[in-house]
Amino acid sequence: MQQTETYKLNKPGIDDPLAIAPLNENADALERELTRVDTEKAALDARVTVLEADKVRLILGSYVGSGKNDKETQNVQLGTTPKAVFFPNGGRSPYMIVPGTPIFDSYCNMNIAEIVEGGFQVVRDRHSDFNINGTTYHFLALV
């Protein structure tokens, strides 16, 4: 007896004896796959509903760094406290901050980017590039 390539369903051949077991195996396999798809769809629907209920908005913006010396901070005001802020990282994985999870620099032993009331705060230090004077930075905020 042959089987389908993807789901391994039984394919009785013309010369195979008629048997109920392979047909029952097919029905069980289809039931499992349909249940998995239904579960994934329900989980996705729940996530979409939560996003719609929270009225998530995106802010694509930029700011110009103001730090001339190490440990100089700048608050970037968004008019609301974001749920997350993403910063590009020169072709590598972007940085992300969420409330309570700042970007911590162990060299200077401080947070160098974190969410604050009404926006986010960035700090200049010699090991990061979040607030170098005159440099334009881009970000994406979920609010």
PDB file of C-alpha atoms in Angstrom:
ATOM      1  CA  MET A   1       0.000   0.000   0.000  1.00  0.00           C
ATOM      2  CA  GLN A   2       1.342   3.422  -0.942  1.00  0.00           C
ATOM      3  CA  GLN A   3       1.015   6.609   1.113  1.00  0.00           C
ATOM      4  CA  THR A   4       0.621  10.267   0.234  1.00  0.00           C
ATOM      5  CA  GLU A   5       3.817  12.273   0.538  1.00  0.00           C
ATOM      6  CA  THR A   6       2.774  15.022   2.964  1.00  0.00           C
ATOM      7  CA  TYR A   7       0.224  13.511   5.353  1.00  0.00           C
ATOM      8  CA  LYS A   8       1.096   9.835   4.852  1.00  0.00           C
ATOM      9  CA  LEU A   9      -2.505   8.904   4.102  1.00  0.00           C
ATOM     10  CA  ASN A  10      -3.024   5.348   2.925  1.00  0.00           C
ATOM     11  CA  LYS A  11      -3.521   4.871  -0.822  1.00  0.00           C
ATOM     12  CA  PRO A  12      -4.804   1.374  -1.477  1.00  0.00           C
ATOM     13  CA  GLY A  13      -3.630   0.042  -4.797  1.00  0.00           C
ATOM     14  CA  ILE A  14      -5.810  -1.734  -7.332  1.00  0.00           C
ATOM     15  CA  ASP A  15      -4.442  -5.124  -6.201  1.00  0.00           C
ATOM     16  CA  ASP A  16      -4.578  -4.430  -2.421  1.00  0.00           C
ATOM     17  CA  PRO A  17      -7.267  -6.307  -0.493  1.00  0.00           C
ATOM     18  CA  LEU A  18     -10.191  -4.226   0.720  1.00  0.00           C
ATOM     19  CA  ALA A  19      -9.589  -3.390   4.398  1.00  0.00           C
ATOM     20  CA  ILE A  20     -11.300  -0.975   6.785  1.00  0.00           C
ATOM     21  CA  ALA A  21      -8.206  -0.296   8.962  1.00  0.00           C
ATOM     22  CA  PRO A  22      -6.345   1.875   6.376  1.00  0.00           C
ATOM     23  CA  LEU A  23      -9.492   3.948   5.805  1.00  0.00           C
ATOM     24  CA  ASN A  24      -9.889   4.453   9.573  1.00  0.00           C
ATOM     25  CA  GLU A  25      -6.221   5.491   9.810  1.00  0.00           C
ATOM     26  CA  ASN A  26      -6.851   8.103   7.088  1.00  0.00           C
ATOM     27  CA  ALA A  27      -9.900   9.439   8.950  1.00  0.00           C
ATOM     28  CA  ASP A  28      -7.913   9.677  12.222  1.00  0.00           C
ATOM     29  CA  ALA A  29      -5.013  11.482  10.494  1.00  0.00           C
ATOM     30  CA  LEU A  30      -7.406  13.967   8.854  1.00  0.00           C
ATOM     31  CA  GLU A  31      -9.152  14.578  12.195  1.00  0.00           C
ATOM     32  CA  ARG A  32      -5.817  15.316  13.924  1.00  0.00           C
ATOM     33  CA  GLU A  33      -4.724  17.751  11.199  1.00  0.00           C
ATOM     34  CA  LEU A  34      -8.071  19.569  11.062  1.00  0.00           C
ATOM     35  CA  THR A  35      -8.088  19.888  14.865  1.00  0.00           C
ATOM     36  CA  ARG A  36      -4.547  21.351  14.777  1.00  0.00           C
ATOM     37  CA  VAL A  37      -5.548  23.873  12.102  1.00  0.00           C
ATOM     38  CA  ASP A  38      -8.688  24.854  14.043  1.00  0.00           C
ATOM     39  CA  THR A  39      -6.628  25.321  17.231  1.00  0.00           C
ATOM     40  CA  GLU A  40      -4.044  27.503  15.448  1.00  0.00           C
ATOM     41  CA  LYS A  41      -6.797  29.581  13.821  1.00  0.00           C
ATOM     42  CA  ALA A  42      -8.509  30.099  17.198  1.00  0.00           C
ATOM     43  CA  ALA A  43      -5.209  31.216  18.749  1.00  0.00           C
ATOM     44  CA  LEU A  44      -4.599  33.668  15.877  1.00  0.00           C
ATOM     45  CA  ASP A  45      -8.161  35.007  16.141  1.00  0.00           C
ATOM     46  CA  ALA A  46      -7.602  35.592  19.873  1.00  0.00           C
ATOM     47  CA  ARG A  47      -4.360  37.530  19.210  1.00  0.00           C
ATOM     48  CA  VAL A  48      -6.047  39.669  16.554  1.00  0.00           C
ATOM     49  CA  THR A  49      -8.975  40.342  18.879  1.00  0.00           C
ATOM     50  CA  VAL A  50      -6.594  41.430  21.650  1.00  0.00           C
ATOM     51  CA  LEU A  51      -4.769  43.785  19.283  1.00  0.00           C
ATOM     52  CA  GLU A  52      -8.058  45.256  18.096  1.00  0.00           C
ATOM     53  CA  ALA A  53      -9.340  45.604  21.666  1.00  0.00           C
ATOM     54  CA  ASP A  54      -6.155  47.391  22.708  1.00  0.00           C
ATOM     55  CA  LYS A  55      -6.336  49.713  19.673  1.00  0.00           C
ATOM     56  CA  VAL A  56      -2.627  49.318  18.940  1.00  0.00           C
ATOM     57  CA  ARG A  57      -1.184  52.079  16.800  1.00  0.00           C
ATOM     58  CA  LEU A  58       2.226  52.307  15.170  1.00  0.00           C
ATOM     59  CA  ILE A  59       4.437  55.364  15.302  1.00  0.00           C
ATOM     60  CA  LEU A  60       7.305  55.449  12.830  1.00  0.00           C
ATOM     61  CA  GLY A  61       9.570  58.277  13.849  1.00  0.00           C
ATOM     62  CA  SER A  62      13.030  59.654  14.336  1.00  0.00           C
ATOM     63  CA  TYR A  63      14.961  61.804  16.787  1.00  0.00           C
ATOM     64  CA  VAL A  64      18.321  63.529  16.725  1.00  0.00           C
ATOM     65  CA  GLY A  65      20.827  62.541  19.384  1.00  0.00           C
ATOM     66  CA  SER A  66      21.786  65.238  21.876  1.00  0.00           C
ATOM     67  CA  GLY A  67      24.450  63.529  24.007  1.00  0.00           C
ATOM     68  CA  LYS A  68      27.846  65.195  23.804  1.00  0.00           C
ATOM     69  CA  ASN A  69      29.278  63.319  26.797  1.00  0.00           C
ATOM     70  CA  ASP A  70      28.871  59.839  28.253  1.00  0.00           C
ATOM     71  CA  LYS A  71      25.744  59.193  30.317  1.00  0.00           C
ATOM     72  CA  GLU A  72      23.799  62.157  28.862  1.00  0.00           C
ATOM     73  CA  THR A  73      20.131  61.221  28.522  1.00  0.00           C
ATOM     74  CA  GLN A  74      17.410  62.323  26.167  1.00  0.00           C
ATOM     75  CA  ASN A  75      13.684  61.728  26.557  1.00  0.00           C
ATOM     76  CA  VAL A  76      11.817  61.153  23.303  1.00  0.00           C
ATOM     77  CA  GLN A  77       8.210  62.194  23.908  1.00  0.00           C
ATOM     78  CA  LEU A  78       5.468  60.349  22.028  1.00  0.00           C
ATOM     79  CA  GLY A  79       2.487  61.761  23.894  1.00  0.00           C
ATOM     80  CA  THR A  80       1.696  58.282  25.207  1.00  0.00           C
ATOM     81  CA  THR A  81       3.602  55.457  26.857  1.00  0.00           C
ATOM     82  CA  PRO A  82       4.517  52.839  24.240  1.00  0.00           C
ATOM     83  CA  LYS A  83       3.989  49.097  24.593  1.00  0.00           C
ATOM     84  CA  ALA A  84       7.232  48.459  22.671  1.00  0.00           C
ATOM     85  CA  VAL A  85       9.877  50.395  20.736  1.00  0.00           C
ATOM     86  CA  PHE A  86      12.074  48.897  17.998  1.00  0.00           C
ATOM     87  CA  PHE A  87      15.372  50.411  16.818  1.00  0.00           C
ATOM     88  CA  PRO A  88      17.171  49.316  13.629  1.00  0.00           C
ATOM     89  CA  ASN A  89      20.592  47.821  14.264  1.00  0.00           C
ATOM     90  CA  GLY A  90      22.630  48.274  11.107  1.00  0.00           C
ATOM     91  CA  GLY A  91      21.445  45.188   9.239  1.00  0.00           C
ATOM     92  CA  ARG A  92      21.511  42.978  12.339  1.00  0.00           C
ATOM     93  CA  SER A  93      18.572  42.027  14.547  1.00  0.00           C
ATOM     94  CA  PRO A  94      16.819  45.198  15.749  1.00  0.00           C
ATOM     95  CA  TYR A  95      16.840  46.297  19.362  1.00  0.00           C
ATOM     96  CA  MET A  96      13.524  46.192  21.202  1.00  0.00           C
ATOM     97  CA  ILE A  97      12.440  47.668  24.514  1.00  0.00           C
ATOM     98  CA  VAL A  98       9.218  46.986  26.376  1.00  0.00           C
ATOM     99  CA  PRO A  99       8.048  48.345  29.729  1.00  0.00           C
ATOM    100  CA  GLY A 100      10.189  46.840  32.469  1.00  0.00           C
ATOM    101  CA  THR A 101      12.761  45.420  30.026  1.00  0.00           C
ATOM    102  CA  PRO A 102      15.280  48.118  29.110  1.00  0.00           C
ATOM    103  CA  ILE A 103      18.487  47.679  27.150  1.00  0.00           C
ATOM    104  CA  PHE A 104      21.205  47.390  29.792  1.00  0.00           C
ATOM    105  CA  ASP A 105      24.875  48.093  29.054  1.00  0.00           C
ATOM    106  CA  SER A 106      27.137  46.147  31.397  1.00  0.00           C
ATOM    107  CA  TYR A 107      30.178  48.291  30.471  1.00  0.00           C
ATOM    108  CA  CYS A 108      28.682  51.458  31.929  1.00  0.00           C
ATOM    109  CA  ASN A 109      26.383  49.551  34.314  1.00  0.00           C
ATOM    110  CA  MET A 110      23.212  51.401  33.311  1.00  0.00           C
ATOM    111  CA  ASN A 111      20.129  51.268  31.121  1.00  0.00           C
ATOM    112  CA  ILE A 112      20.844  52.889  27.780  1.00  0.00           C
ATOM    113  CA  ALA A 113      17.320  52.684  26.329  1.00  0.00           C
ATOM    114  CA  GLU A 114      14.083  52.254  28.256  1.00  0.00           C
ATOM    115  CA  ILE A 115      10.407  53.102  28.133  1.00  0.00           C
ATOM    116  CA  VAL A 116       9.345  55.965  30.368  1.00  0.00           C
ATOM    117  CA  GLU A 117       6.025  57.708  30.966  1.00  0.00           C
ATOM    118  CA  GLY A 118       4.999  59.383  27.694  1.00  0.00           C
ATOM    119  CA  GLY A 119       7.781  57.964  25.524  1.00  0.00           C
ATOM    120  CA  PHE A 120      11.245  56.493  25.894  1.00  0.00           C
ATOM    121  CA  GLN A 121      14.655  57.524  27.157  1.00  0.00           C
ATOM    122  CA  VAL A 122      18.032  56.973  25.510  1.00  0.00           C
ATOM    123  CA  VAL A 123      21.518  57.448  26.938  1.00  0.00           C
ATOM    124  CA  ARG A 124      24.846  58.146  25.307  1.00  0.00           C
ATOM    125  CA  ASP A 125      27.795  55.999  26.286  1.00  0.00           C
ATOM    126  CA  ARG A 126      30.897  54.943  24.432  1.00  0.00           C
ATOM    127  CA  HIS A 127      29.593  51.395  23.863  1.00  0.00           C
ATOM    128  CA  SER A 128      26.203  52.211  22.353  1.00  0.00           C
ATOM    129  CA  ASP A 129      24.806  54.517  19.725  1.00  0.00           C
ATOM    130  CA  PHE A 130      21.413  55.634  20.993  1.00  0.00           C
ATOM    131  CA  ASN A 131      22.136  59.308  21.734  1.00  0.00           C
ATOM    132  CA  ILE A 132      25.229  60.580  19.944  1.00  0.00           C
ATOM    133  CA  ASN A 133      24.976  64.334  19.366  1.00  0.00           C
ATOM    134  CA  GLY A 134      23.757  65.212  15.861  1.00  0.00           C
ATOM    135  CA  THR A 135      23.028  61.621  14.789  1.00  0.00           C
ATOM    136  CA  THR A 136      19.531  60.860  13.455  1.00  0.00           C
ATOM    137  CA  TYR A 137      17.939  57.710  14.847  1.00  0.00           C
ATOM    138  CA  HIS A 138      14.827  55.965  13.541  1.00  0.00           C
ATOM    139  CA  PHE A 139      12.365  53.913  15.584  1.00  0.00           C
ATOM    140  CA  LEU A 140       9.053  52.100  15.411  1.00  0.00           C
ATOM    141  CA  ALA A 141       6.800  52.319  18.467  1.00  0.00           C
ATOM    142  CA  LEU A 142       3.692  50.310  19.270  1.00  0.00           C
ATOM    143  CA  VAL A 143       1.333  52.466  21.315  1.00  0.00           C
TER     144      VAL A 143
END
